[in-house]
PDB file of C-alpha atoms and ligand atoms in Angstrom:
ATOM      1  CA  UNK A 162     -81.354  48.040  -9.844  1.00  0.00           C
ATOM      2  CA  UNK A 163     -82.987  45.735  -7.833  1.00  0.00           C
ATOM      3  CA  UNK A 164     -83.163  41.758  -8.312  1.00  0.00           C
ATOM      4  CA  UNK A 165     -85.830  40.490  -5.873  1.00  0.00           C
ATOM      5  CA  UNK A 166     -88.851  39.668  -7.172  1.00  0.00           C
ATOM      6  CA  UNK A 167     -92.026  41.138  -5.669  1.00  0.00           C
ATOM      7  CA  UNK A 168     -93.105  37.751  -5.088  1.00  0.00           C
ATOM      8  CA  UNK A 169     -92.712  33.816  -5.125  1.00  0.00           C
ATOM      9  CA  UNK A 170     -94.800  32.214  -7.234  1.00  0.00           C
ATOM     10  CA  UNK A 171     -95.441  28.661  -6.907  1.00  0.00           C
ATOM     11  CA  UNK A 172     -97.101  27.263 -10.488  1.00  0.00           C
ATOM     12  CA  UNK A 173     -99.013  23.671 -11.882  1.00  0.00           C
ATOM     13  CA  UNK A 174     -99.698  23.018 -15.394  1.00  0.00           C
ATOM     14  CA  UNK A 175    -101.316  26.152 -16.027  1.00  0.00           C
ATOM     15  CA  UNK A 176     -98.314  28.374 -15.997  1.00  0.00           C
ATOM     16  CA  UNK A 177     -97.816  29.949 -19.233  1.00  0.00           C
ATOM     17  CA  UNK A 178     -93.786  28.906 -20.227  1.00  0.00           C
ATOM     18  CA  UNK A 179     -93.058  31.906 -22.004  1.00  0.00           C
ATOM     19  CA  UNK A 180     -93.031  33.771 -19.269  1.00  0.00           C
ATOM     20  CA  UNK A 181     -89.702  32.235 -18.194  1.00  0.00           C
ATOM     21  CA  UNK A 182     -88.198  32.837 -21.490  1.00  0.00           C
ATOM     22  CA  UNK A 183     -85.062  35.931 -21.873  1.00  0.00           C
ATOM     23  CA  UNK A 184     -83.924  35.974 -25.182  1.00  0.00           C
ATOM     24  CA  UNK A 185     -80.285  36.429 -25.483  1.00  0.00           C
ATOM     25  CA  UNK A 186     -77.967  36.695 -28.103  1.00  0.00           C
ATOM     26  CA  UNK A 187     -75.001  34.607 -25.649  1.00  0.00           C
ATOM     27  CA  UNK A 188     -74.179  33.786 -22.384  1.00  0.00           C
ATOM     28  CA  UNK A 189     -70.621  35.162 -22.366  1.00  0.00           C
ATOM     29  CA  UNK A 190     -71.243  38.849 -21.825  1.00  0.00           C
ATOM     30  CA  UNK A 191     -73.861  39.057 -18.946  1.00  0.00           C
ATOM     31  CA  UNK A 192     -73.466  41.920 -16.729  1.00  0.00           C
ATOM     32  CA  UNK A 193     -75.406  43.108 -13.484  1.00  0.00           C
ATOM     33  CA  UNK A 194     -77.840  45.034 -15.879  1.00  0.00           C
ATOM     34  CA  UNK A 195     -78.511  41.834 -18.923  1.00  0.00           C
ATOM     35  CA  UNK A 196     -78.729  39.513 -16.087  1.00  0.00           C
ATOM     36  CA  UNK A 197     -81.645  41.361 -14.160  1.00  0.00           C
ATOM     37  CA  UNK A 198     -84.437  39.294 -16.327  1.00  0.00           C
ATOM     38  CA  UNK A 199     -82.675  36.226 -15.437  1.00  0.00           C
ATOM     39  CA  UNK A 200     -82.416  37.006 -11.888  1.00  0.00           C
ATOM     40  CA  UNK A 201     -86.317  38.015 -11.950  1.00  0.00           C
ATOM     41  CA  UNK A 202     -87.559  34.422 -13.566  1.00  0.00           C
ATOM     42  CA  UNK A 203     -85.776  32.647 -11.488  1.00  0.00           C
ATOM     43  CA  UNK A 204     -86.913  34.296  -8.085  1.00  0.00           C
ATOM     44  CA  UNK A 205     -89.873  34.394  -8.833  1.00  0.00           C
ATOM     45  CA  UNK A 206     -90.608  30.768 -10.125  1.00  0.00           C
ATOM     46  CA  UNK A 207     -87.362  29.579  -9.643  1.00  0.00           C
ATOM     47  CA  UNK A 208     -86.527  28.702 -12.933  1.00  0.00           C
ATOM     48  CA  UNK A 209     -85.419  30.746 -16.161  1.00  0.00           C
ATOM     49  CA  UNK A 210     -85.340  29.289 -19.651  1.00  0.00           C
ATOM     50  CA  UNK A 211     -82.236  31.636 -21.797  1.00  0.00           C
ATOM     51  CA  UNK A 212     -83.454  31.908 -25.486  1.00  0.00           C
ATOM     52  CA  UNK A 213     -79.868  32.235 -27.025  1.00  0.00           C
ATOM     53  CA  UNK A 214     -79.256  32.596 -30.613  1.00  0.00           C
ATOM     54  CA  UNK A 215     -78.060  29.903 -32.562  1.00  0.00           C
ATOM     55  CA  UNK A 216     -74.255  29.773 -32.506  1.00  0.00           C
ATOM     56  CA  UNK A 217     -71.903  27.040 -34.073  1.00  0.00           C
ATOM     57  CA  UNK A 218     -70.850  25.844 -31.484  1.00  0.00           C
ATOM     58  CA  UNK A 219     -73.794  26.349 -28.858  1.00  0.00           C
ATOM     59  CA  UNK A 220     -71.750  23.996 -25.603  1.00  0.00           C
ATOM     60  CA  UNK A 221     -69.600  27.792 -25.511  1.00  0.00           C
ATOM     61  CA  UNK A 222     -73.274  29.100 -24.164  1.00  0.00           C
ATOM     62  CA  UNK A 223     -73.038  26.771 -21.272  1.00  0.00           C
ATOM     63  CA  UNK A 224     -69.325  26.459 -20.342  1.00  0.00           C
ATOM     64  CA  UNK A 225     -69.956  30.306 -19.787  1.00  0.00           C
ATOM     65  CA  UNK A 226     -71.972  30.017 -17.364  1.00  0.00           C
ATOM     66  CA  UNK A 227     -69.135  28.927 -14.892  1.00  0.00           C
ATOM     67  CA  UNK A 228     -68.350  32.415 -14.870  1.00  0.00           C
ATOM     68  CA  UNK A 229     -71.305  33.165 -13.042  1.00  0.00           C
ATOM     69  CA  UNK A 230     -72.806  30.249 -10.464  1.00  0.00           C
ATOM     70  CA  UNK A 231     -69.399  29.061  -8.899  1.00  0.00           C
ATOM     71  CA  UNK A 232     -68.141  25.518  -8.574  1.00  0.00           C
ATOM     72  CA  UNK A 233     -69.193  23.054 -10.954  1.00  0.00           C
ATOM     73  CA  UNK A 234     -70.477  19.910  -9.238  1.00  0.00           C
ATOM     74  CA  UNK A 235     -68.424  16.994 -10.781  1.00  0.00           C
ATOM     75  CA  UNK A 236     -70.401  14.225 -11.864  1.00  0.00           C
ATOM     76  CA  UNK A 237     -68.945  10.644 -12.908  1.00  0.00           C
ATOM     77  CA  UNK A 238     -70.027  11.233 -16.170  1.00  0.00           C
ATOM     78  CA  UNK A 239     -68.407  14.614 -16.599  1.00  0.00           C
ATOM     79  CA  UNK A 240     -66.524  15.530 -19.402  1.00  0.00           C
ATOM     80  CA  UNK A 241     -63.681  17.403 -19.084  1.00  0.00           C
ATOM     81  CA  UNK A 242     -65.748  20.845 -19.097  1.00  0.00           C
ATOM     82  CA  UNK A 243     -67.909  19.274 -16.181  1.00  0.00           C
ATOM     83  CA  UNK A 244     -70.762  18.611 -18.681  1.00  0.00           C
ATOM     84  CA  UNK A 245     -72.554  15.735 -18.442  1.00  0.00           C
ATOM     85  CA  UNK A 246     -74.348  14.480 -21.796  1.00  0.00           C
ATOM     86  CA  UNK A 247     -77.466  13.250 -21.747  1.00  0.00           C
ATOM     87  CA  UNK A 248     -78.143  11.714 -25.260  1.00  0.00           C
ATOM     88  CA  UNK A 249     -79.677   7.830 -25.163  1.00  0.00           C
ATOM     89  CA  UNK A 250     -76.681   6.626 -27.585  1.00  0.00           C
ATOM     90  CA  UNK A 251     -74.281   5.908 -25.078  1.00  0.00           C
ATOM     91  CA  UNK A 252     -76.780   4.066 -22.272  1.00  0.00           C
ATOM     92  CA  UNK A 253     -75.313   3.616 -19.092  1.00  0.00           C
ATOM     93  CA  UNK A 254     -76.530   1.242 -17.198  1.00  0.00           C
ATOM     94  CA  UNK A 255     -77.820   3.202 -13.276  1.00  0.00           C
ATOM     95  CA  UNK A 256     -78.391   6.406 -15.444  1.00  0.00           C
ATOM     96  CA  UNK A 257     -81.663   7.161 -15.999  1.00  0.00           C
ATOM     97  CA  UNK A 258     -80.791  10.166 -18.343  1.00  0.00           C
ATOM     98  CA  UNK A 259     -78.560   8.451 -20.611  1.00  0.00           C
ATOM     99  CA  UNK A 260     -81.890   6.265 -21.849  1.00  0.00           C
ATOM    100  CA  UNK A 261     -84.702   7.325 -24.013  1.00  0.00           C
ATOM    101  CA  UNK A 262     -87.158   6.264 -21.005  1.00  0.00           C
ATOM    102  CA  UNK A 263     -88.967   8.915 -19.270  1.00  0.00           C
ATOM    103  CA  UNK A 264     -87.048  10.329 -15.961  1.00  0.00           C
ATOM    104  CA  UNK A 265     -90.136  11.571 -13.329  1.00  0.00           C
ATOM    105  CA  UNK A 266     -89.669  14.814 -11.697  1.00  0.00           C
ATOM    106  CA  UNK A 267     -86.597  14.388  -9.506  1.00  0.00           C
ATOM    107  CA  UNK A 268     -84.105  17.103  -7.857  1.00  0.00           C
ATOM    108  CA  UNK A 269     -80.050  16.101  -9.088  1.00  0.00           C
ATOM    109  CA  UNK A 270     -77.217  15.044  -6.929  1.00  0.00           C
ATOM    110  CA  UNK A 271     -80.012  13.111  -4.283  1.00  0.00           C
ATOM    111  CA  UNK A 272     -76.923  10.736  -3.982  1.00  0.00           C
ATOM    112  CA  UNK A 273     -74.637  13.314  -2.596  1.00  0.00           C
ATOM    113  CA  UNK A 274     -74.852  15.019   0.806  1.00  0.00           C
ATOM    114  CA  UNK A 275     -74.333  18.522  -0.829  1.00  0.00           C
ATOM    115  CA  UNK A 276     -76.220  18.410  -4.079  1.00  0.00           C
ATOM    116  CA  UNK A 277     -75.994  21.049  -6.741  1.00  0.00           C
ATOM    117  CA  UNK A 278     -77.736  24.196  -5.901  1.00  0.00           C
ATOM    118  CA  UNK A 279     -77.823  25.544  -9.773  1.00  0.00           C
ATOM    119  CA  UNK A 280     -78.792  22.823 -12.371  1.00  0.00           C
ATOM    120  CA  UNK A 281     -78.546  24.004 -16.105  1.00  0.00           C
ATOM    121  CA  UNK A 282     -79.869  21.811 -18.938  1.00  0.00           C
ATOM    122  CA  UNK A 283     -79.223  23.140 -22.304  1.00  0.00           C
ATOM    123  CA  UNK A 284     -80.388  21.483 -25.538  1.00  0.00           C
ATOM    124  CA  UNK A 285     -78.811  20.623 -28.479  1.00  0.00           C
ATOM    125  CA  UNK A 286     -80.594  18.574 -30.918  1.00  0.00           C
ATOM    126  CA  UNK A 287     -84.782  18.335 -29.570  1.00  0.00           C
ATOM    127  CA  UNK A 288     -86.912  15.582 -30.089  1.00  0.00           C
ATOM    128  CA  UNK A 289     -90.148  16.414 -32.520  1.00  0.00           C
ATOM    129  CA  UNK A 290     -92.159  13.176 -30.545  1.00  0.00           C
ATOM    130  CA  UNK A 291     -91.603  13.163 -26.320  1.00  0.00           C
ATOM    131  CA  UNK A 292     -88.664  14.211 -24.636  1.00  0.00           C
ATOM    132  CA  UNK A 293     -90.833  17.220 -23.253  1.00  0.00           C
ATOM    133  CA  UNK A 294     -89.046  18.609 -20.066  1.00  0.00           C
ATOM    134  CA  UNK A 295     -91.266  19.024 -16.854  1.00  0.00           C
ATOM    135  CA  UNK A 296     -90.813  21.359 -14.180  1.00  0.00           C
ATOM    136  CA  UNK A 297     -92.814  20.749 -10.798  1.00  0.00           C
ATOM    137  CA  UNK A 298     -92.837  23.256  -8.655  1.00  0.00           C
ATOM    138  CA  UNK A 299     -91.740  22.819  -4.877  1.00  0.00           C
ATOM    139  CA  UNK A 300     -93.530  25.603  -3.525  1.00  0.00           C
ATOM    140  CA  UNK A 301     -96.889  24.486  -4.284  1.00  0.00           C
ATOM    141  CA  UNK A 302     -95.473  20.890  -3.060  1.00  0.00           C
ATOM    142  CA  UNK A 303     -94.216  22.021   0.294  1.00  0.00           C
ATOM    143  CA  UNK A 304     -97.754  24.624   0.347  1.00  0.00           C
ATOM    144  CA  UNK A 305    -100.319  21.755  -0.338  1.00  0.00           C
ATOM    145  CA  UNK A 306     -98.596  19.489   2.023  1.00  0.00           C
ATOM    146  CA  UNK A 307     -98.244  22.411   4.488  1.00  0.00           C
ATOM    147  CA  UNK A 308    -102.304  23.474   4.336  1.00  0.00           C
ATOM    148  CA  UNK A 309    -103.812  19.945   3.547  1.00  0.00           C
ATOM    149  CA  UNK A 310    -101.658  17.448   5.826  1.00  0.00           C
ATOM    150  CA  UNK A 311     -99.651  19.502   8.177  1.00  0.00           C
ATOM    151  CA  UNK A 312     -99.481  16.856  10.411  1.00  0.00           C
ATOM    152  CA  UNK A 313     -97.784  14.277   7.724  1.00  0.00           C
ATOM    153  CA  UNK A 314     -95.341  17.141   7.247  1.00  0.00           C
ATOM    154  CA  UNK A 315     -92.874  16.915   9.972  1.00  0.00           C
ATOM    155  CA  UNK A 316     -92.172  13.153   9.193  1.00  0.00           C
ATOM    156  CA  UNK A 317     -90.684  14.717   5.593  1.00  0.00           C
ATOM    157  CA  UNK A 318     -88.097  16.581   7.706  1.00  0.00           C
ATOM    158  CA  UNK A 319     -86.766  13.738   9.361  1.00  0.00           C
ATOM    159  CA  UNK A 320     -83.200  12.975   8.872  1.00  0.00           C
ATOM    160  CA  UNK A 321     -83.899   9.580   7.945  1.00  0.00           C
ATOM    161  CA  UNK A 322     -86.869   9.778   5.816  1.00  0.00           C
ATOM    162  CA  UNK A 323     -85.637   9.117   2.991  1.00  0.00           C
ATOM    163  CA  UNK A 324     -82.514   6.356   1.731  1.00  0.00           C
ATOM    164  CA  UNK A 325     -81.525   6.433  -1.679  1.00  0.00           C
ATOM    165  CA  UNK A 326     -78.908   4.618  -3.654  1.00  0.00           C
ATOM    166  CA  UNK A 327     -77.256   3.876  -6.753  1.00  0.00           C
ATOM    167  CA  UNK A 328     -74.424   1.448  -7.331  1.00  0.00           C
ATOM    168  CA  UNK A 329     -72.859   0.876  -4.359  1.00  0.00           C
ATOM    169  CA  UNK A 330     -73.793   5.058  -2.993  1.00  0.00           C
ATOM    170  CA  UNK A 331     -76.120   5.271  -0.326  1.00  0.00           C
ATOM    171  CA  UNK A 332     -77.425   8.022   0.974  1.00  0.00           C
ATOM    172  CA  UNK A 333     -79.884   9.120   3.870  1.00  0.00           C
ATOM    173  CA  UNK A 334     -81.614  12.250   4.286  1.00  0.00           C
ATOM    174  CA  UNK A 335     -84.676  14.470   4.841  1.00  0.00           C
ATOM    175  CA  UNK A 336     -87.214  15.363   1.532  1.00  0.00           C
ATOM    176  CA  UNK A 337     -87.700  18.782   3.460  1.00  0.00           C
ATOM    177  CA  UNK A 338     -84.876  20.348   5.242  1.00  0.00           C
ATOM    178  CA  UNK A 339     -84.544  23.737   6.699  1.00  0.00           C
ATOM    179  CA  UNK A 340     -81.051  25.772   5.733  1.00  0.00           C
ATOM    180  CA  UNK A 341     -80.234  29.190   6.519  1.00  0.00           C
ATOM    181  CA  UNK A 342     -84.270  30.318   6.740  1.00  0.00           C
ATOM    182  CA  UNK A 343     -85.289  28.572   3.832  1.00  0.00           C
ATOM    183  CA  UNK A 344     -86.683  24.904   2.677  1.00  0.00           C
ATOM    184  CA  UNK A 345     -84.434  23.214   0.458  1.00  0.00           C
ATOM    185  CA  UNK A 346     -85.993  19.917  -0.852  1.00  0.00           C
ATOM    186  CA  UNK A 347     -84.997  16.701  -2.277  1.00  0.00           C
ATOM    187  CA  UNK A 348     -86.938  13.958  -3.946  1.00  0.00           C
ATOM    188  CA  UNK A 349     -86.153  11.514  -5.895  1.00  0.00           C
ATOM    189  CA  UNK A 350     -88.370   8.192  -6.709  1.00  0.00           C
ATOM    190  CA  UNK A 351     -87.810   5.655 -10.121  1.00  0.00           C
ATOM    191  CA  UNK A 352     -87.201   2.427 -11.044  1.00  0.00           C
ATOM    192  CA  UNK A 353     -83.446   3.257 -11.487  1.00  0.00           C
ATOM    193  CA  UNK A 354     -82.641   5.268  -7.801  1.00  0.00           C
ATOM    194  CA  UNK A 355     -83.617   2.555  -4.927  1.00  0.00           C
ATOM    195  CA  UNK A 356     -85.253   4.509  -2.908  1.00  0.00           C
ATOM    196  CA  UNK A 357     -86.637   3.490   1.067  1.00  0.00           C
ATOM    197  CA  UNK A 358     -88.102   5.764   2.682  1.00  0.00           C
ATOM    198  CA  UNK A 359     -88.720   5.637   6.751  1.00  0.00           C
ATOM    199  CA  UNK A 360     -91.449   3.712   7.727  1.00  0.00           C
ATOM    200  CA  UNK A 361     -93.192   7.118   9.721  1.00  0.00           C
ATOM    201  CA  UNK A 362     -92.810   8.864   6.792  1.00  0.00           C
ATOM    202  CA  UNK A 363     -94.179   6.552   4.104  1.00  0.00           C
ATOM    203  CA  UNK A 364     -97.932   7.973   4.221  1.00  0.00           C
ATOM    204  CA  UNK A 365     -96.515  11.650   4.350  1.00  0.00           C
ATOM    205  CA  UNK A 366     -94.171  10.344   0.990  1.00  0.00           C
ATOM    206  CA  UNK A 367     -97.200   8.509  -1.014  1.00  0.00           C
ATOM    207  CA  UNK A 368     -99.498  11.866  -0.158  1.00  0.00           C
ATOM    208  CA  UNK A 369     -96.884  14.100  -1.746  1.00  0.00           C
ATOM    209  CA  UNK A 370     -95.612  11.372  -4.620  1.00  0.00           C
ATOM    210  CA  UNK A 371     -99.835  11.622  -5.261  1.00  0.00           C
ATOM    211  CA  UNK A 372     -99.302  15.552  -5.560  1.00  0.00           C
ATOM    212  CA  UNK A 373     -95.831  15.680  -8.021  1.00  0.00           C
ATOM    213  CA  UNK A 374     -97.176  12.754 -10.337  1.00  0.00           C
ATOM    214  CA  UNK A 375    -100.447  14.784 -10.371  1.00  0.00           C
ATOM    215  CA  UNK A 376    -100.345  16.038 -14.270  1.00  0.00           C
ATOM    216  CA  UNK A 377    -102.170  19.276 -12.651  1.00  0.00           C
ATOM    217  CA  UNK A 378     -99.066  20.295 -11.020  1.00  0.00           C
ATOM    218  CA  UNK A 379     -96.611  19.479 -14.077  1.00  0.00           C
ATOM    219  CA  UNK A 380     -95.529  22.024 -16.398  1.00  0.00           C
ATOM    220  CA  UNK A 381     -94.340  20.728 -19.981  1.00  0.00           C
ATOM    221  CA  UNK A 382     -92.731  22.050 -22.775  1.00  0.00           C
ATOM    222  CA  UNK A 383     -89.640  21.308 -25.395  1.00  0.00           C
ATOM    223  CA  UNK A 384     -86.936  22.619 -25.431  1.00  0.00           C
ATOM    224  CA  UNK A 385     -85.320  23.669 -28.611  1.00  0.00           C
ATOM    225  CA  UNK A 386     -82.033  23.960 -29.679  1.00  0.00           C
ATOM    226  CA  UNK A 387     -79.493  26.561 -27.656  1.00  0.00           C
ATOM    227  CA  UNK A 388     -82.262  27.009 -25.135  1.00  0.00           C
ATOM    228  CA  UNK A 389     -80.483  26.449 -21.546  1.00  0.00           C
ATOM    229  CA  UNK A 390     -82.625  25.998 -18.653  1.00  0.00           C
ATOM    230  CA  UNK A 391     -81.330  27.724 -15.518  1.00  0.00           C
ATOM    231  CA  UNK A 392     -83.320  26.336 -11.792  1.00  0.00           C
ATOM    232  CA  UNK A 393     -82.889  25.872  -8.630  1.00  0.00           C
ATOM    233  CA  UNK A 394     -82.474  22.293  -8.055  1.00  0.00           C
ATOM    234  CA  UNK A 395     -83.517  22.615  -3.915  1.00  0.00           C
ATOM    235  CA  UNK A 396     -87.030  24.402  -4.902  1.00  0.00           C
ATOM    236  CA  UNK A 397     -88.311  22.609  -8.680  1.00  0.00           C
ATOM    237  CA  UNK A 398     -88.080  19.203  -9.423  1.00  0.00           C
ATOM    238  CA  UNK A 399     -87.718  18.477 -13.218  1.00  0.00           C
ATOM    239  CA  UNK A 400     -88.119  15.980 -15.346  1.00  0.00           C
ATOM    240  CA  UNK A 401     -88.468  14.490 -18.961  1.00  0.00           C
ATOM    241  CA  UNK A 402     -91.051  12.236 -20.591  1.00  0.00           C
ATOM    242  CA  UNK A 403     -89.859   9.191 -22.655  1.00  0.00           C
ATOM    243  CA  UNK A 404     -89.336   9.404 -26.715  1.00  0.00           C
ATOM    244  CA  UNK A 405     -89.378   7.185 -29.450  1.00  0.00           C
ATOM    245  CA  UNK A 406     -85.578   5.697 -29.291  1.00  0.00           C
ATOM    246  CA  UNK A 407     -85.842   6.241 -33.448  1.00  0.00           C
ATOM    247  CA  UNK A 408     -85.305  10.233 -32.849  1.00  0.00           C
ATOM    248  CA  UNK A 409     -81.890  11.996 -31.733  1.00  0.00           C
ATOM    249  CA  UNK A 410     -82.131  13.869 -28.496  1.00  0.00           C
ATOM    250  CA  UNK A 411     -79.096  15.376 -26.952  1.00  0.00           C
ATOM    251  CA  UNK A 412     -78.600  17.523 -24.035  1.00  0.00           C
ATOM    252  CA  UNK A 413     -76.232  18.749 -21.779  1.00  0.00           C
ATOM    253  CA  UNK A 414     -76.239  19.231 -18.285  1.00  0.00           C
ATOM    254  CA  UNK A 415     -73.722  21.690 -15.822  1.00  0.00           C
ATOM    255  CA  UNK A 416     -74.231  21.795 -12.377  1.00  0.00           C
ATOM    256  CA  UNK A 417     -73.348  24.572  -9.963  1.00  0.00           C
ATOM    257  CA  UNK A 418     -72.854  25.276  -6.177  1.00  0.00           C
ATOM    258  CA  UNK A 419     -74.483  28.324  -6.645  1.00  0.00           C
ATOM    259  CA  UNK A 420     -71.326  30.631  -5.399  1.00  0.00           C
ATOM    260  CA  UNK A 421     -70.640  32.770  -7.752  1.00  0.00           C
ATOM    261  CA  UNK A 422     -70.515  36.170  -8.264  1.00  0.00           C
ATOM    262  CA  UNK A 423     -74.252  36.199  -9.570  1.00  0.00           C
ATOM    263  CA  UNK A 424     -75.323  33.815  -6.510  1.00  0.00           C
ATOM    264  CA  UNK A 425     -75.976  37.382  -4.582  1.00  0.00           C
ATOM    265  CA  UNK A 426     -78.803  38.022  -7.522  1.00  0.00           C
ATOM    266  CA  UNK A 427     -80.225  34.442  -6.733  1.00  0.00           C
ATOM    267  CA  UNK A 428     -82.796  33.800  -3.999  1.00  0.00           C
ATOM    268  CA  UNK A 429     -82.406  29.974  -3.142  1.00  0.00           C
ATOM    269  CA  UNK A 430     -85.200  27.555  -2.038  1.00  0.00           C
ATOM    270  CA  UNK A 431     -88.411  27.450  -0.912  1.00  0.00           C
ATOM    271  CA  UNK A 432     -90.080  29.992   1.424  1.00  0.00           C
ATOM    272  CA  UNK A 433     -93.179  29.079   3.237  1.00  0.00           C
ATOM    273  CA  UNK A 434     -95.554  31.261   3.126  1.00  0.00           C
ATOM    274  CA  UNK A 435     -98.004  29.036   5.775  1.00  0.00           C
ATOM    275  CA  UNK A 436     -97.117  27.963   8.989  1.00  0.00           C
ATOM    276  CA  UNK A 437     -98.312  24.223   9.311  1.00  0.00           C
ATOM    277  CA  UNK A 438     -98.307  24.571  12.502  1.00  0.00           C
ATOM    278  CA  UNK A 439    -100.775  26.906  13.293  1.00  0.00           C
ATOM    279  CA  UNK A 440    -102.920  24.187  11.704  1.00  0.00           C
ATOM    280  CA  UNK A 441    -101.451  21.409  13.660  1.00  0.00           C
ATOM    281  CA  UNK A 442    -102.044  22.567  17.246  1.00  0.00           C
TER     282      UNK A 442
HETATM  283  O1  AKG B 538     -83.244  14.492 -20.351  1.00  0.00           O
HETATM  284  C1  AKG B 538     -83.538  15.496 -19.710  1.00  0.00           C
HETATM  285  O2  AKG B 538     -84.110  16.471 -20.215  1.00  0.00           O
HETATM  286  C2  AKG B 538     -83.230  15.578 -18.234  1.00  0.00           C
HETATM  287  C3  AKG B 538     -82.431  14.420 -17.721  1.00  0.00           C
HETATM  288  C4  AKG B 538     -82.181  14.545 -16.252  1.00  0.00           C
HETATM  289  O3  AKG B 538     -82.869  15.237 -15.547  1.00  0.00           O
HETATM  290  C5  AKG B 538     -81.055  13.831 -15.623  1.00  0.00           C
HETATM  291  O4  AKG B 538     -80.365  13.074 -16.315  1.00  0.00           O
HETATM  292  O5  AKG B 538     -80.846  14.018 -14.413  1.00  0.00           O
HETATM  293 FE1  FE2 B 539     -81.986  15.513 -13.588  1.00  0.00          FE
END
């Protein structure tokens, strides 16, 4: 059995969602063998959308998952299963997610120095108007940026390129940052995160902003009910459009380090597949 995909495939709008879809009945009894179609989606694209039956109590399906992606990354809104609930009801004021506004393609955790490696989103009650989630994908980020302005690349890779804060967090950091072989990146930019980036890198930023807000590059869809979304937080960015505050929407978010027993099926980040600098000399 083997879990790499033949290939990485970076997407835009055009990508046809199903194809990240594995229907399963629950997410209690995966094994080496059920998880293989999981493993596949997400190398390849980075993302997997599980199609689990409806269940009466469908937050079971996601607590499960701890069995598989390793440390839950606590969040101050965590509830006492590490689930964080995104549902406009309870607005908190600094949260972007707990509001019926639309939340732009972002990666989680850009506040923390070791953000979450595995996000999972799973739905519970779905909007009929909005709400649409949006996946961008960093591989055809970190490509066009590579092939059409390799030398604004580099200042995305600076330590310092990017500040970010929310209540009294600050943090500073690279958008692009090589680990163990691989690109991880972070990005996050919204009315609610304060975000300054470095002066040399503010062309290279507004180039790439241009690129993620680009409608071309944005892949949407609803999710319904017991659908769980399972990415990579360092390689997609994801987001949600706004919806009508008159409509329910509830979610719920777990967040993983990515350690656990099924992170050895998992291929992290982004791998470029064009040197920049070949370009650059
Ligand atoms: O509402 C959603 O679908 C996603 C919200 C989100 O990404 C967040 O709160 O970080
Ligand atoms: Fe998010």
């Amino acid at each position: 059995m083997s879990y790499a995909s033949e290939y990485r495939i970076g997407f835009g709008a055009e990508l046809d969602v199903s194809k990240l879809f594995v229907h399963v009945d629950d997410t209690e009894n995966f094994d080496e063998n059920s998880f293989a179609p999981v493993a596949e989606r997400f190398n390849k694209y980075g993302v997997a959308v599980l199609v689990c039956k409806e269940r009466p109590e469908p937050r079971v399906n996601s607590v499960a998952l701890k069995q598989y992606f390793g440390n839950v990354i606590l969040h101050d809104r965590a509830d006492e299963d590490g689930i964080v609930p995104i549902d406009p009801t309870d607005p908190i004021p600094g949260y972007l997610g707990s509001t019926c506004a639309d939340h732009p393609p972002h990666t989680d955790g850009a506040f923390s120095l070791e953000p979450e490696q595995v996000l999972t989103l799973q739905c519970i009650v779905a909007t009929t108007d909005g709400g649409m989630t949006q996946l961008v994908s960093g591989d055809s980020a970190y490509d066009y940026m590579a092939r059409k302005h390799p030398k604004l690349l580099p200042a995305l890779f600076r330590p310092d390129a990017m500040s970010i804060q929310r209540t009294d967090i600050r943090c500073l950091r690279p958008i692009f940052n090589w680990v163990g072989g691989r690109v991880q990146m972070v990005y996050r930019e919204d009315d609610v995160a304060a975000t300054i980036i470095h002066p040399e890198a503010t062309e290279a930023f507004s180039v790439l902003r241009e690129f993620i807000i680009d409608p071309e590059n944005i892949v949407e869809f609803r999710l319904q009910p017991n659908w769980i979304v399972v990415l990579d937080n360092l390689r997609l960015l994801h987001g949600r459009t706004a919806f009508p505050t008159s409509q329910a929407r509830r979610m719920n978010r777990l967040n993983f380090d990515g350690t656990g027993p099924f992170g050895r099926y998992l291929s992290f980040g982004i791998i470029p597949t064009f040197s920049e600098l070949a370009v650059a000399a």
